[in-house]
Amino acid sequence: MTLFIEQCLNGLQFGLLLFLLAAGLTLVFGIMDLVNLAHGSLYMLGAYFAATFAAWTGSFVFAAVLALAATLVVGMAVEIIAMRRLYGRDHLDHVLATFGLILFFDELVRLIWGPSGMSLPLPSWLNTSVRVLPGIDYSAYKLSIIIVSLAVAVFLYFLVMRTRIGMLIRAGASNREMVGALGVNIKLLFTLVFGLGAALAGLAGLMQAPILTVQIGMGENILILAFVITVIGGIGSIRGAFVAAILVGLIDTLGRAYFTDLLRLAFTKETAATAAPALSSMLIYLLMAIVLVIKPEGLFSASGK
Amino acid sequence: MRRTFLIASAAAAVFAAMPALAQQKTVKIGFISTFSGPVAAMGNDMRNSFELALDHMGRKMGGLPVEVIYEDDTFKPEVGKQKTEKLIESDKVDFLTGYIWSNVLLASVKPALDSKTFLISANAGPHQLAGEGCSPYFFSTSWQNDQTPQAMGLYMNQKGVKTVFLIGPNYAAGKDMLAGVAATFKGKVIGQELTKWPDQLDFSAELAKAKDAKPDAIFVFYPGAAGAQFLNQYSQSGLKGQIPLYTAFTIDELTLPRQKDTALGVPGAQQWVNDLPNETNKKFVSDYRKKHPGLSPTFYGAQSYDAANLIASAVAATKGNLSDKAAVQKAMEKADFKSVRGNFKYGNNHFPIQNFYLQEAVKDQEGNYALKTVATIVENDQDRFHDKCPMK
Amino acid sequence: MSGWLSPRNIVTVTLLLALVLLPVYVELTGSRFLLTLFTRIIILAMAAVSLNLILGYGGMMSFGHAAYLGIGGYAVGMLAFEGVSSGFVQWPVALLVSALFALLIGALSLRTRGVYFIMITLAFAQMTYYIVAGLARYGGDDGLTIQDRSKFFAPVNLSNKMQFYYICLTLLFASIYLVWRIVNSRFGMVIQGARSNDTRMRAIGFPTYRYKLTCFVIAGTLCGLAGALLANHTDFVSPAMMYWTRSGDLIIMVVLGGMGSIFGPLFGAVALLILEEVLSGITEYWQIILGPLLLLVVLFGRGGIDGLLGKVRHG
């Protein structure tokens, strides 16, 4: 039983990390109608910035804050230089242009930081375990990821639901032209939204860095999951992204853990070990396909209510 | 008139064919390893060591200048295969070497063997190439994958371990490693987990399962960056001190600086440790440290150093006549060179018959970490697949 | 319509001639590597041609087309592993399985539009990738080596590089001809009409869904054939053949070459793969050039290479 709870916590943590990534994507998608494949590159930059600043300053928290700021700046720069020219164009154009950006960023990182990747060591005060429940010792760092991500989720909720900017964001998601016609500085709004998305991606990147990886191309693998979550949750809906992300995180983690055991009943260990991660990944895509067929706008669609 | 013409054209034809029969001008070697991504450090270690070996021999083999072309397999089997083909067809290399990963090697070996290009693996040792898939053109200067974990299995028997839980990555080498332990370990394997490779760097689920199963010990194989991750998570999960860990290829001179204290007290098995007392090894390690300050060579590098010397011995023995493949093969089979691990012989399948040592990480007063030889686990060990190889 | 000596025609004919004569050049100079490189270019060009049918002419942005390369390839690989090395069995199976997958994926995906269509085709391609990566028997992520190429009747020997090259080239020309015939038929008119205005076509009375699905299946089958060729070319298949970034590469070829033009995908494949070879020889960091280049092509180079060569656009 304790194993199950621990797996659930792992799934929750993974899901929340995905939420941070997907939230930015769905905002940009919903408001600017922009398909941004390079979102994963911002995730990667967040991790690289954090690793670099941590090496310079020696403080994890300080490095995290600096990295967030840096990613925000890069995000806004990218919006002004490249994204602006893509608004209103075909989605295929977005896909191609941002695919090109992925290639560019991957190489840029390789040029600046070298091909080996970096490491971001855990601060010692987080490198312990916490007794979450009797008999369950959970990594303090992972717990802090859960806490921070939930805090960000709450912050986003308040931002979108209770502030004026949030109202503009919601309005822009339903009807862009109208918002522009009402005299709102749409250009500034777009830049800020894109920047916010970039910061969220960067946060996800730097938080997973101590436990997973900081390497070139790390964005490509997780980007697909982020897109799937965006589609399942409904484009433009942060609430949808949250629900979908937790769902996907749990399915992926629990699937990998329990499919192996399930398959072992019928097949060899090797077959089970090879098939299990594949099955749990497939399950996620199957979920998306089912959602698209039944509810093509996603679970919590933002537009056209 | 016509006869003169015929003789002249025959002579011309012979002269035109001459280049094919002429002696080698240089020795061309293709070196495939991973030079990008988080495991680039391993590829660099191999390259540095190979270059050092060439420096030590004056960059000449059997009197011929040496040209090495390094290619990056980017950690992917299909890329390694492509690069291997390019080296064979476009660069027309005489020898291929390198190959960290067993899956990359298995994908790349066919074009090499089909074209009769000698391939010397300086790391990967999948069992397929030791058994039925052995070839006159394939040699190893490392080991067969199962050998090292087999040695660990023997050591665990010596320590009285009764039950073990195995964890490793789900690819060719990972499976070989876990099978190797199971082959010699006399106790019971009460659990086995294969993780997704190379993506999965979060081992919390597997560690949780291991904890649940309450084994006497855990055996683990995670090369490169994954090794650093595993040890960190092993200690984070609270298992350090509760359930002892036994490893193969998980702690080396590259990962030790990152693993730090988490590596102390964790034994590993190896056919080479940096402090082996022979002259060649002492020179290799000290010259490496001089040339690359702040770095120490790993077993990857040691194996690459040996690969350079193996090739050199063959070139010298055949006096540079590399088109006589049978002669090159015979020369290589003699393993007539000074290896940094101490001299060894080749088995019929061109895998070394060698000793395996127990290595442990220690910390000195200044807080520096180093790996030391603690004991010899087994001497003149031969892999268990050599019977299946049809070569004599 | 421009005259016979238009830049586009000159370039096209020159390229075709060069491709036909390449093996002769290789024989004379002994640069076998060129033959290997161009065989690969031709096979991927064939995949691009099939993608162009649905993307360029049909307006269906499929981000999962590389899946068929993998399906065709693995059909050959798996059969070879099980001891069935006859091309007469392998290739029809590759075609059939590709067609079935395309039918299933198309039937479900074509119910959606725009970015959802992109995502769902992507999802299906990833699912195929994971199915294959999950098969321990066939190597999983490590891939599967193919010991012998597909066997046909006596004089045909796919291991003979020059023969294999000409077989692939013939099949490429046949695919281009097939696409040309389809596009210029009534069927093709409906497809292109549906691309610009689907509602109008349906209003006129055409069951566009059925037309699109047929088109999708044809494209998938053709790509499956390319996959079978690729497996023979590399003597190796791995799930990486169908990872989503490979589909991206195919899309780049089609767009770079000029969407909705007959020879566009061929131009695109040649340009992209040669650029890769040349640039990677110059600098390790060549992708830093490719990235912005793509961006520029999207922003300014409407119509790709084909568009540059002639102002007349199809469709």
PDB file of C-alpha atoms in Angstrom, chain A residues 20-224:
ATOM      1  CA  LEU A  20       3.734  24.131 -15.598  1.00  0.00           C
ATOM      2  CA  LEU A  21       4.862  23.368 -19.103  1.00  0.00           C
ATOM      3  CA  ALA A  22       1.386  22.876 -20.520  1.00  0.00           C
ATOM      4  CA  ALA A  23      -0.063  25.985 -18.850  1.00  0.00           C
ATOM      5  CA  GLY A  24       2.259  28.254 -20.807  1.00  0.00           C
ATOM      6  CA  LEU A  25       1.585  26.371 -24.000  1.00  0.00           C
ATOM      7  CA  THR A  26      -2.167  26.489 -23.670  1.00  0.00           C
ATOM      8  CA  LEU A  27      -2.149  30.196 -22.838  1.00  0.00           C
ATOM      9  CA  VAL A  28      -0.111  31.054 -25.898  1.00  0.00           C
ATOM     10  CA  PHE A  29      -2.127  28.714 -28.040  1.00  0.00           C
ATOM     11  CA  GLY A  30      -5.436  29.970 -26.748  1.00  0.00           C
ATOM     12  CA  ILE A  31      -4.757  33.663 -26.836  1.00  0.00           C
ATOM     13  CA  MET A  32      -2.420  34.154 -29.735  1.00  0.00           C
ATOM     14  CA  ASP A  33      -3.503  31.078 -31.679  1.00  0.00           C
ATOM     15  CA  LEU A  34       0.184  30.278 -31.894  1.00  0.00           C
ATOM     16  CA  VAL A  35       1.516  26.711 -32.119  1.00  0.00           C
ATOM     17  CA  ASN A  36       4.887  27.021 -30.437  1.00  0.00           C
ATOM     18  CA  LEU A  37       7.058  23.921 -30.811  1.00  0.00           C
ATOM     19  CA  ALA A  38       9.979  25.863 -29.351  1.00  0.00           C
ATOM     20  CA  HIS A  39       8.302  25.883 -25.940  1.00  0.00           C
ATOM     21  CA  GLY A  40      10.515  22.932 -25.054  1.00  0.00           C
ATOM     22  CA  SER A  41      13.568  25.045 -25.817  1.00  0.00           C
ATOM     23  CA  LEU A  42      12.514  27.560 -23.155  1.00  0.00           C
ATOM     24  CA  TYR A  43      12.181  24.639 -20.716  1.00  0.00           C
ATOM     25  CA  MET A  44      15.736  23.637 -21.632  1.00  0.00           C
ATOM     26  CA  LEU A  45      17.041  27.187 -21.233  1.00  0.00           C
ATOM     27  CA  GLY A  46      15.512  27.440 -17.764  1.00  0.00           C
ATOM     28  CA  ALA A  47      17.473  24.378 -16.703  1.00  0.00           C
ATOM     29  CA  TYR A  48      20.744  25.544 -18.272  1.00  0.00           C
ATOM     30  CA  PHE A  49      20.434  29.033 -16.787  1.00  0.00           C
ATOM     31  CA  ALA A  50      19.769  27.585 -13.345  1.00  0.00           C
ATOM     32  CA  ALA A  51      22.745  25.222 -13.552  1.00  0.00           C
ATOM     33  CA  THR A  52      25.019  28.052 -14.633  1.00  0.00           C
ATOM     34  CA  PHE A  53      23.844  30.523 -12.004  1.00  0.00           C
ATOM     35  CA  ALA A  54      24.053  27.867  -9.304  1.00  0.00           C
ATOM     36  CA  ALA A  55      27.668  27.239 -10.245  1.00  0.00           C
ATOM     37  CA  TRP A  56      28.378  30.989 -10.077  1.00  0.00           C
ATOM     38  CA  THR A  57      26.507  31.895  -6.925  1.00  0.00           C
ATOM     39  CA  GLY A  58      26.497  28.619  -5.016  1.00  0.00           C
ATOM     40  CA  SER A  59      22.897  29.169  -3.958  1.00  0.00           C
ATOM     41  CA  PHE A  60      20.120  27.070  -5.413  1.00  0.00           C
ATOM     42  CA  VAL A  61      17.288  29.454  -4.633  1.00  0.00           C
ATOM     43  CA  PHE A  62      19.119  32.510  -5.880  1.00  0.00           C
ATOM     44  CA  ALA A  63      20.010  30.657  -9.063  1.00  0.00           C
ATOM     45  CA  ALA A  64      16.383  29.638  -9.547  1.00  0.00           C
ATOM     46  CA  VAL A  65      15.161  33.203  -9.277  1.00  0.00           C
ATOM     47  CA  LEU A  66      17.824  34.465 -11.670  1.00  0.00           C
ATOM     48  CA  ALA A  67      17.052  31.674 -14.112  1.00  0.00           C
ATOM     49  CA  LEU A  68      13.365  32.525 -14.059  1.00  0.00           C
ATOM     50  CA  ALA A  69      14.143  36.143 -14.814  1.00  0.00           C
ATOM     51  CA  ALA A  70      16.528  35.170 -17.601  1.00  0.00           C
ATOM     52  CA  THR A  71      14.013  32.832 -19.234  1.00  0.00           C
ATOM     53  CA  LEU A  72      11.346  35.497 -19.002  1.00  0.00           C
ATOM     54  CA  VAL A  73      13.611  37.948 -20.817  1.00  0.00           C
ATOM     55  CA  VAL A  74      14.531  35.418 -23.500  1.00  0.00           C
ATOM     56  CA  GLY A  75      10.862  34.541 -23.953  1.00  0.00           C
ATOM     57  CA  MET A  76       9.861  38.127 -24.472  1.00  0.00           C
ATOM     58  CA  ALA A  77      12.774  38.684 -26.842  1.00  0.00           C
ATOM     59  CA  VAL A  78      11.743  35.685 -28.917  1.00  0.00           C
ATOM     60  CA  GLU A  79       8.188  36.979 -29.048  1.00  0.00           C
ATOM     61  CA  ILE A  80       9.257  40.397 -30.266  1.00  0.00           C
ATOM     62  CA  ILE A  81      11.800  39.166 -32.800  1.00  0.00           C
ATOM     63  CA  ALA A  82      10.177  36.070 -34.229  1.00  0.00           C
ATOM     64  CA  MET A  83       6.688  35.271 -32.977  1.00  0.00           C
ATOM     65  CA  ARG A  84       5.110  38.595 -33.882  1.00  0.00           C
ATOM     66  CA  ARG A  85       5.521  37.856 -37.554  1.00  0.00           C
ATOM     67  CA  LEU A  86       3.695  34.565 -37.240  1.00  0.00           C
ATOM     68  CA  TYR A  87       0.393  35.757 -35.820  1.00  0.00           C
ATOM     69  CA  GLY A  88      -2.523  35.187 -38.145  1.00  0.00           C
ATOM     70  CA  ARG A  89      -0.622  32.789 -40.348  1.00  0.00           C
ATOM     71  CA  ASP A  90      -1.339  29.171 -41.099  1.00  0.00           C
ATOM     72  CA  HIS A  91      -0.700  26.701 -38.266  1.00  0.00           C
ATOM     73  CA  LEU A  92       1.655  24.849 -40.558  1.00  0.00           C
ATOM     74  CA  ASP A  93       3.761  27.989 -40.813  1.00  0.00           C
ATOM     75  CA  HIS A  94       3.916  28.116 -37.017  1.00  0.00           C
ATOM     76  CA  VAL A  95       4.921  24.489 -36.856  1.00  0.00           C
ATOM     77  CA  LEU A  96       7.692  24.912 -39.381  1.00  0.00           C
ATOM     78  CA  ALA A  97       9.033  28.182 -38.058  1.00  0.00           C
ATOM     79  CA  THR A  98       9.114  27.013 -34.453  1.00  0.00           C
ATOM     80  CA  PHE A  99      10.606  23.671 -35.528  1.00  0.00           C
ATOM     81  CA  GLY A 100      13.387  25.756 -37.022  1.00  0.00           C
ATOM     82  CA  LEU A 101      13.693  27.571 -33.692  1.00  0.00           C
ATOM     83  CA  ILE A 102      14.140  24.238 -31.912  1.00  0.00           C
ATOM     84  CA  LEU A 103      17.085  23.388 -34.169  1.00  0.00           C
ATOM     85  CA  PHE A 104      18.535  26.840 -33.642  1.00  0.00           C
ATOM     86  CA  PHE A 105      18.255  26.757 -29.846  1.00  0.00           C
ATOM     87  CA  ASP A 106      19.666  23.246 -29.602  1.00  0.00           C
ATOM     88  CA  GLU A 107      22.743  24.320 -31.520  1.00  0.00           C
ATOM     89  CA  LEU A 108      23.025  27.630 -29.672  1.00  0.00           C
ATOM     90  CA  VAL A 109      23.067  25.805 -26.361  1.00  0.00           C
ATOM     91  CA  ARG A 110      25.670  23.412 -27.722  1.00  0.00           C
ATOM     92  CA  LEU A 111      27.814  26.343 -28.801  1.00  0.00           C
ATOM     93  CA  ILE A 112      27.569  28.204 -25.509  1.00  0.00           C
ATOM     94  CA  TRP A 113      27.522  25.398 -22.997  1.00  0.00           C
ATOM     95  CA  GLY A 114      29.183  22.578 -24.912  1.00  0.00           C
ATOM     96  CA  PRO A 115      27.754  19.169 -25.798  1.00  0.00           C
ATOM     97  CA  SER A 116      28.049  17.445 -22.428  1.00  0.00           C
ATOM     98  CA  GLY A 117      25.078  18.808 -20.572  1.00  0.00           C
ATOM     99  CA  MET A 118      25.283  20.131 -17.028  1.00  0.00           C
ATOM    100  CA  SER A 119      24.312  19.118 -13.580  1.00  0.00           C
ATOM    101  CA  LEU A 120      22.425  21.054 -10.971  1.00  0.00           C
ATOM    102  CA  PRO A 121      23.164  19.646  -7.541  1.00  0.00           C
ATOM    103  CA  LEU A 122      20.444  19.489  -4.932  1.00  0.00           C
ATOM    104  CA  PRO A 123      20.851  21.952  -2.119  1.00  0.00           C
ATOM    105  CA  SER A 124      21.790  19.977   0.977  1.00  0.00           C
ATOM    106  CA  TRP A 125      18.844  21.273   3.000  1.00  0.00           C
ATOM    107  CA  LEU A 126      16.516  19.613   0.501  1.00  0.00           C
ATOM    108  CA  ASN A 127      18.543  16.446   0.079  1.00  0.00           C
ATOM    109  CA  THR A 128      16.690  14.430   2.715  1.00  0.00           C
ATOM    110  CA  SER A 129      13.459  12.570   3.062  1.00  0.00           C
ATOM    111  CA  VAL A 130      10.341  13.644   4.838  1.00  0.00           C
ATOM    112  CA  ARG A 131       7.975  11.339   6.706  1.00  0.00           C
ATOM    113  CA  VAL A 132       4.817  12.100   4.793  1.00  0.00           C
ATOM    114  CA  LEU A 133       2.738   9.365   6.326  1.00  0.00           C
ATOM    115  CA  PRO A 134       3.628   6.593   8.762  1.00  0.00           C
ATOM    116  CA  GLY A 135       5.968   4.329   6.874  1.00  0.00           C
ATOM    117  CA  ILE A 136       6.321   6.572   3.857  1.00  0.00           C
ATOM    118  CA  ASP A 137       9.526   8.543   3.508  1.00  0.00           C
ATOM    119  CA  TYR A 138       9.304  10.807   0.504  1.00  0.00           C
ATOM    120  CA  SER A 139      12.080  12.892  -1.025  1.00  0.00           C
ATOM    121  CA  ALA A 140      11.946  16.402   0.409  1.00  0.00           C
ATOM    122  CA  TYR A 141      12.895  17.875  -2.916  1.00  0.00           C
ATOM    123  CA  LYS A 142      10.081  16.178  -4.766  1.00  0.00           C
ATOM    124  CA  LEU A 143       7.726  17.333  -2.087  1.00  0.00           C
ATOM    125  CA  SER A 144       8.898  20.879  -2.605  1.00  0.00           C
ATOM    126  CA  ILE A 145       8.242  20.539  -6.337  1.00  0.00           C
ATOM    127  CA  ILE A 146       4.680  19.565  -5.527  1.00  0.00           C
ATOM    128  CA  ILE A 147       4.280  22.496  -3.162  1.00  0.00           C
ATOM    129  CA  VAL A 148       5.794  25.066  -5.521  1.00  0.00           C
ATOM    130  CA  SER A 149       3.787  23.830  -8.503  1.00  0.00           C
ATOM    131  CA  LEU A 150       0.551  23.924  -6.540  1.00  0.00           C
ATOM    132  CA  ALA A 151       1.399  27.435  -5.394  1.00  0.00           C
ATOM    133  CA  VAL A 152       1.965  28.480  -8.995  1.00  0.00           C
ATOM    134  CA  ALA A 153      -1.327  26.868  -9.981  1.00  0.00           C
ATOM    135  CA  VAL A 154      -3.144  28.838  -7.321  1.00  0.00           C
ATOM    136  CA  PHE A 155      -1.334  32.005  -8.399  1.00  0.00           C
ATOM    137  CA  LEU A 156      -2.366  31.416 -12.016  1.00  0.00           C
ATOM    138  CA  TYR A 157      -5.931  30.869 -10.937  1.00  0.00           C
ATOM    139  CA  PHE A 158      -6.003  34.173  -9.121  1.00  0.00           C
ATOM    140  CA  LEU A 159      -4.240  35.905 -11.976  1.00  0.00           C
ATOM    141  CA  VAL A 160      -6.644  34.636 -14.598  1.00  0.00           C
ATOM    142  CA  MET A 161      -9.848  34.779 -12.567  1.00  0.00           C
ATOM    143  CA  ARG A 162      -9.446  37.712 -10.238  1.00  0.00           C
ATOM    144  CA  THR A 163      -7.299  40.350 -11.896  1.00  0.00           C
ATOM    145  CA  ARG A 164      -7.849  42.736 -14.752  1.00  0.00           C
ATOM    146  CA  ILE A 165      -5.020  41.257 -16.758  1.00  0.00           C
ATOM    147  CA  GLY A 166      -6.546  37.871 -16.214  1.00  0.00           C
ATOM    148  CA  MET A 167      -9.830  39.160 -17.531  1.00  0.00           C
ATOM    149  CA  LEU A 168      -8.098  40.449 -20.631  1.00  0.00           C
ATOM    150  CA  ILE A 169      -6.434  37.059 -21.041  1.00  0.00           C
ATOM    151  CA  ARG A 170      -9.742  35.250 -20.799  1.00  0.00           C
ATOM    152  CA  ALA A 171     -11.362  37.698 -23.152  1.00  0.00           C
ATOM    153  CA  GLY A 172      -8.497  37.352 -25.596  1.00  0.00           C
ATOM    154  CA  ALA A 173      -8.867  33.579 -25.493  1.00  0.00           C
ATOM    155  CA  SER A 174     -12.524  33.790 -26.500  1.00  0.00           C
ATOM    156  CA  ASN A 175     -12.400  36.659 -28.923  1.00  0.00           C
ATOM    157  CA  ARG A 176      -9.138  38.241 -29.906  1.00  0.00           C
ATOM    158  CA  GLU A 177     -10.397  40.780 -32.355  1.00  0.00           C
ATOM    159  CA  MET A 178     -12.931  42.186 -29.964  1.00  0.00           C
ATOM    160  CA  VAL A 179     -10.324  42.768 -27.301  1.00  0.00           C
ATOM    161  CA  GLY A 180      -8.131  44.609 -29.790  1.00  0.00           C
ATOM    162  CA  ALA A 181     -11.111  46.599 -30.992  1.00  0.00           C
ATOM    163  CA  LEU A 182     -11.845  47.665 -27.436  1.00  0.00           C
ATOM    164  CA  GLY A 183      -8.566  49.554 -27.372  1.00  0.00           C
ATOM    165  CA  VAL A 184      -6.458  47.235 -25.284  1.00  0.00           C
ATOM    166  CA  ASN A 185      -2.743  47.282 -26.117  1.00  0.00           C
ATOM    167  CA  ILE A 186      -2.851  43.861 -27.652  1.00  0.00           C
ATOM    168  CA  LYS A 187       0.846  43.835 -28.566  1.00  0.00           C
ATOM    169  CA  LEU A 188       1.913  44.337 -24.968  1.00  0.00           C
ATOM    170  CA  LEU A 189      -0.573  41.764 -23.767  1.00  0.00           C
ATOM    171  CA  PHE A 190       0.776  39.189 -26.173  1.00  0.00           C
ATOM    172  CA  THR A 191       4.372  39.862 -25.174  1.00  0.00           C
ATOM    173  CA  LEU A 192       3.500  39.521 -21.496  1.00  0.00           C
ATOM    174  CA  VAL A 193       1.541  36.328 -22.016  1.00  0.00           C
ATOM    175  CA  PHE A 194       4.334  34.788 -24.039  1.00  0.00           C
ATOM    176  CA  GLY A 195       6.825  35.869 -21.386  1.00  0.00           C
ATOM    177  CA  LEU A 196       4.672  34.309 -18.674  1.00  0.00           C
ATOM    178  CA  GLY A 197       4.525  31.062 -20.615  1.00  0.00           C
ATOM    179  CA  ALA A 198       8.285  31.135 -21.040  1.00  0.00           C
ATOM    180  CA  ALA A 199       8.830  31.691 -17.320  1.00  0.00           C
ATOM    181  CA  LEU A 200       6.546  28.772 -16.481  1.00  0.00           C
ATOM    182  CA  ALA A 201       8.437  26.537 -18.888  1.00  0.00           C
ATOM    183  CA  GLY A 202      11.734  27.699 -17.429  1.00  0.00           C
ATOM    184  CA  LEU A 203      10.497  26.966 -13.915  1.00  0.00           C
ATOM    185  CA  ALA A 204       9.554  23.432 -14.926  1.00  0.00           C
ATOM    186  CA  GLY A 205      12.948  22.990 -16.529  1.00  0.00           C
ATOM    187  CA  LEU A 206      14.956  24.179 -13.567  1.00  0.00           C
ATOM    188  CA  MET A 207      12.902  22.252 -11.027  1.00  0.00           C
ATOM    189  CA  GLN A 208      13.357  18.901 -12.718  1.00  0.00           C
ATOM    190  CA  ALA A 209      17.061  19.562 -13.294  1.00  0.00           C
ATOM    191  CA  PRO A 210      18.446  18.154 -10.018  1.00  0.00           C
ATOM    192  CA  ILE A 211      16.522  14.919 -10.301  1.00  0.00           C
ATOM    193  CA  LEU A 212      16.354  14.334 -14.017  1.00  0.00           C
ATOM    194  CA  THR A 213      18.646  16.056 -16.447  1.00  0.00           C
ATOM    195  CA  VAL A 214      20.097  19.172 -18.023  1.00  0.00           C
ATOM    196  CA  GLN A 215      20.995  18.292 -21.595  1.00  0.00           C
ATOM    197  CA  ILE A 216      20.515  19.391 -25.169  1.00  0.00           C
ATOM    198  CA  GLY A 217      17.293  18.190 -26.705  1.00  0.00           C
ATOM    199  CA  MET A 218      15.574  17.655 -23.355  1.00  0.00           C
ATOM    200  CA  GLY A 219      12.697  19.776 -24.576  1.00  0.00           C
ATOM    201  CA  GLU A 220      11.733  17.601 -27.541  1.00  0.00           C
ATOM    202  CA  ASN A 221      10.754  14.572 -25.470  1.00  0.00           C
ATOM    203  CA  ILE A 222       8.578  16.396 -23.004  1.00  0.00           C
ATOM    204  CA  LEU A 223       7.091  18.814 -25.527  1.00  0.00           C
ATOM    205  CA  ILE A 224       4.882  16.150 -27.035  1.00  0.00           C
TER     206      ILE A 224
END
